[in-house]
Amino acid sequence: MSVADARAAVCEVGRRLWQRGMVAANDGNISVRVGPDSFLCTPTGVSKGNLRAEDLPIVDGSGQVLGGGGLLPSSEIRMHLGVYAVDPEVHAVVHAHPMYSTVWAIKGEGLSGPMMPETVVAMPEVPLAPYATPSTDAVPDSVKPFVLSHRACLLEHHGALTWGTDLEQAYLAMERLEYTAQVTYLLRQIGGERYLPADEVARLNAIFGTGR
Ligand SMILES: [Zn+2]
């Protein structure tokens, strides 16, 4: 993907996050790897529903601005860079504050349990990264342990983070995470959290090549 295509794709994902109510005001941020040590990201202080391609900065792995945009990067870019540092296969990171995911993040409970075939296969567990003060190195340090083993985590007292081999995968992980968070919330209201039996989970993992 060219840098120009990456700029357009980030703006489009920003619109989708905003339209689905996954970001309030200027919350959330998106980044894409555009070189071995260069990352296109969203600027600070701008609604994700109204991004302009030419404003997106490019930073290196230490957060140094390499240029490419008129505005400063989000202060949360260090969290993204922490994910890229762990896994060179990761090419995109999405951070948002979707309503139900954030509710679980504030409660301090990750999402787990094989309630649907789709979650068994695509996102069997969403761990909770412990709270860390924004803008400190504690934030990337809190998510690094989950990067290789998962594609999403909740950020305690904060929101949600997803990553993937491309931007579409990272975005779709955010949709699936929020859907799972909402389903889990509603099921708990009616005492309805039921898990698929272990033999069916094993069968699904055998068919789709998932599980551990
Ligand atoms: Zn945030």
Coordinates of C-alpha atoms and ligand atoms in Angstrom, one line a residue:
M1 CA 0.0 0.0 0.0
S2 CA 1.4 3.4 -0.9
V3 CA 1.6 6.2 1.7
A4 CA -1.1 8.1 -0.2
D5 CA -3.4 5.0 -0.1
A6 CA -2.6 4.6 3.6
R7 CA -3.6 8.2 4.3
A8 CA -6.9 7.7 2.5
A9 CA -7.5 4.4 4.4
V10 CA -6.8 5.9 7.8
C11 CA -9.3 8.7 7.1
E12 CA -11.9 6.1 6.0
V13 CA -11.4 4.0 9.2
G14 CA -11.7 7.2 11.2
R15 CA -15.1 7.9 9.7
R16 CA -16.2 4.3 10.4
L17 CA -15.1 4.6 14.0
W18 CA -16.9 7.9 14.4
Q19 CA -20.1 6.8 12.6
R20 CA -20.4 3.7 14.9
G21 CA -20.0 5.9 18.0
M22 CA -16.7 4.3 19.0
V23 CA -15.0 7.6 19.6
A24 CA -16.3 10.7 21.4
A25 CA -15.1 14.2 20.6
N26 CA -11.4 13.9 19.6
D27 CA -10.9 10.5 21.3
G28 CA -9.2 7.5 19.6
N29 CA -6.3 7.1 17.2
I30 CA -5.2 5.1 14.3
S31 CA -1.8 4.2 12.9
V32 CA -0.4 2.2 9.9
R33 CA 3.2 1.0 9.3
V34 CA 4.4 2.6 6.1
G35 CA 8.0 1.5 6.2
P36 CA 10.4 -0.6 8.3
D37 CA 10.7 2.2 10.9
S38 CA 8.0 4.7 9.9
F39 CA 4.4 4.9 10.9
L40 CA 1.5 7.1 9.6
C41 CA -0.8 8.2 12.5
T42 CA -3.7 10.4 13.4
P43 CA -2.9 13.9 14.7
T44 CA -3.8 15.1 18.2
G45 CA -6.9 17.1 18.8
V46 CA -8.9 16.2 15.7
S47 CA -12.2 14.2 15.5
K48 CA -11.7 10.9 13.8
G49 CA -14.9 11.6 11.8
N50 CA -13.2 14.6 10.1
L51 CA -9.6 13.6 9.3
R52 CA -7.8 15.2 6.4
A53 CA -5.3 13.0 4.6
E54 CA -2.7 15.7 4.3
D55 CA -2.7 16.4 8.1
L56 CA -1.6 12.9 9.1
P57 CA 2.0 12.9 10.6
I58 CA 4.6 10.2 10.1
V59 CA 6.8 9.2 13.0
D60 CA 9.6 6.7 13.6
G61 CA 9.7 3.9 16.1
S62 CA 10.8 6.3 18.9
G63 CA 7.9 8.7 18.2
Q64 CA 10.1 11.3 16.4
V65 CA 8.1 13.2 13.8
L66 CA 9.6 12.5 10.3
G67 CA 7.2 14.9 8.7
G68 CA 4.4 14.1 6.2
G69 CA 1.7 16.1 8.0
G70 CA 0.9 19.6 9.3
L71 CA -0.2 18.5 12.8
L72 CA 1.5 16.8 15.8
P73 CA 0.9 13.1 16.4
S74 CA -1.5 11.9 19.1
S75 CA 0.1 11.6 22.5
E76 CA -1.1 8.0 22.5
I77 CA 1.1 7.1 19.6
R78 CA 3.6 5.6 22.1
M79 CA 1.0 2.8 22.9
H80 CA 0.9 2.0 19.1
L81 CA 4.7 2.0 18.8
G82 CA 4.9 -0.4 21.7
V83 CA 2.8 -2.9 19.7
Y84 CA 4.8 -2.5 16.5
A85 CA 8.0 -3.0 18.6
V86 CA 6.9 -6.4 19.7
D87 CA 5.6 -7.8 16.5
P88 CA 7.0 -6.9 13.0
E89 CA 3.9 -8.6 11.5
V90 CA 1.6 -5.9 12.9
H91 CA 0.9 -3.3 10.3
A92 CA -1.9 -1.3 11.9
V93 CA -3.2 -0.4 15.3
V94 CA -6.6 1.1 16.3
H95 CA -7.5 2.7 19.6
A96 CA -11.0 3.7 20.5
H97 CA -13.4 4.2 23.4
P98 CA -16.4 2.1 22.3
M99 CA -19.2 2.3 24.8
Y100 CA -19.5 -1.3 26.0
S101 CA -15.8 -2.1 25.8
T102 CA -15.1 0.9 27.9
V103 CA -17.7 -0.1 30.5
W104 CA -15.9 -3.4 30.9
A105 CA -12.5 -1.7 30.9
I106 CA -13.6 0.6 33.8
K107 CA -15.1 -2.3 35.7
G108 CA -11.8 -4.0 35.3
E109 CA -12.9 -7.2 33.6
G110 CA -11.6 -8.8 30.4
L111 CA -13.9 -10.7 28.0
S112 CA -13.7 -14.5 27.8
G113 CA -15.8 -17.5 27.3
P114 CA -16.8 -19.5 24.2
M115 CA -20.3 -18.1 23.8
M116 CA -20.5 -18.1 20.0
P117 CA -18.6 -20.0 17.2
E118 CA -17.3 -16.7 15.8
T119 CA -15.7 -15.6 19.1
V120 CA -14.1 -19.1 19.5
V121 CA -12.5 -18.8 16.1
A122 CA -11.8 -15.0 15.8
M123 CA -11.4 -13.6 19.3
P124 CA -11.6 -16.2 22.1
E125 CA -10.4 -13.9 24.8
V126 CA -9.9 -10.2 25.3
P127 CA -7.4 -9.6 28.1
L128 CA -7.4 -6.5 30.3
A129 CA -4.2 -4.4 30.2
P130 CA -3.7 -2.9 33.7
Y131 CA -4.2 0.8 34.1
A132 CA -1.3 3.0 33.2
T133 CA -0.9 6.8 33.3
P134 CA -1.4 8.3 29.8
S135 CA 1.7 9.6 28.0
T136 CA 4.1 7.5 30.2
D137 CA 6.0 4.4 29.1
A138 CA 3.8 2.4 31.5
V139 CA 1.1 2.5 28.7
P140 CA 3.1 0.6 26.0
D141 CA 4.5 -1.6 28.8
S142 CA 1.0 -2.6 29.9
V143 CA 0.0 -3.9 26.4
K144 CA 3.2 -5.5 25.2
P145 CA 2.6 -8.8 27.0
F146 CA -0.6 -9.4 24.9
V147 CA 0.7 -8.4 21.4
L148 CA 1.9 -11.8 20.2
S149 CA -0.9 -13.9 21.7
H150 CA -3.9 -11.7 21.0
R151 CA -5.3 -9.2 18.5
A152 CA -7.2 -7.0 21.0
C153 CA -7.1 -5.9 24.6
L154 CA -9.1 -3.7 27.0
L155 CA -7.2 -0.8 28.6
E156 CA -8.2 -0.5 32.3
H157 CA -10.1 2.7 33.1
H158 CA -9.6 3.8 29.5
G159 CA -10.8 2.0 26.4
A160 CA -9.8 -0.6 23.8
L161 CA -6.9 -1.4 21.6
T162 CA -6.7 -3.7 18.5
W163 CA -4.0 -4.5 16.0
G164 CA -3.6 -6.6 12.9
T165 CA -1.6 -7.4 9.8
D166 CA -3.4 -4.6 7.9
L167 CA -5.7 -1.7 8.8
E168 CA -8.9 -3.5 7.8
Q169 CA -8.1 -6.4 10.2
A170 CA -7.3 -4.0 13.0
Y171 CA -10.5 -2.1 12.4
L172 CA -12.7 -5.3 12.2
A173 CA -11.1 -6.5 15.4
M174 CA -12.4 -3.3 17.1
E175 CA -16.0 -4.0 15.7
R176 CA -15.8 -7.6 17.0
L177 CA -14.5 -6.6 20.4
E178 CA -17.3 -4.0 20.8
Y179 CA -19.9 -6.5 19.6
T180 CA -18.6 -9.1 22.1
A181 CA -18.6 -6.5 24.9
Q182 CA -22.2 -5.5 24.2
V183 CA -23.4 -9.1 24.0
T184 CA -21.6 -10.0 27.2
Y185 CA -23.1 -7.0 29.0
L186 CA -26.7 -7.8 27.9
L187 CA -26.3 -11.5 28.7
R188 CA -25.1 -10.7 32.2
Q189 CA -28.3 -8.6 32.7
I190 CA -30.4 -11.7 32.2
G191 CA -28.1 -14.3 33.8
G192 CA -27.6 -15.7 30.3
E193 CA -23.8 -16.2 29.9
R194 CA -23.7 -19.8 28.5
Y195 CA -20.6 -21.4 27.0
L196 CA -20.3 -23.8 24.1
P197 CA -19.3 -27.3 25.4
A198 CA -15.6 -28.1 25.3
D199 CA -15.9 -30.8 22.6
E200 CA -17.6 -28.3 20.3
V201 CA -14.9 -25.7 21.0
A202 CA -12.3 -28.3 20.1
R203 CA -14.3 -29.2 16.9
L204 CA -14.4 -25.5 15.8
N205 CA -10.7 -25.1 16.5
A206 CA -9.9 -28.2 14.5
I207 CA -12.1 -27.1 11.5
F208 CA -10.8 -23.5 11.4
G209 CA -7.2 -24.1 12.6
T210 CA -7.5 -21.9 15.6
G211 CA -7.0 -22.4 19.4
R212 CA -3.7 -23.1 21.1
Ligands
ZN1 ZN -7.8 6.8 24.6

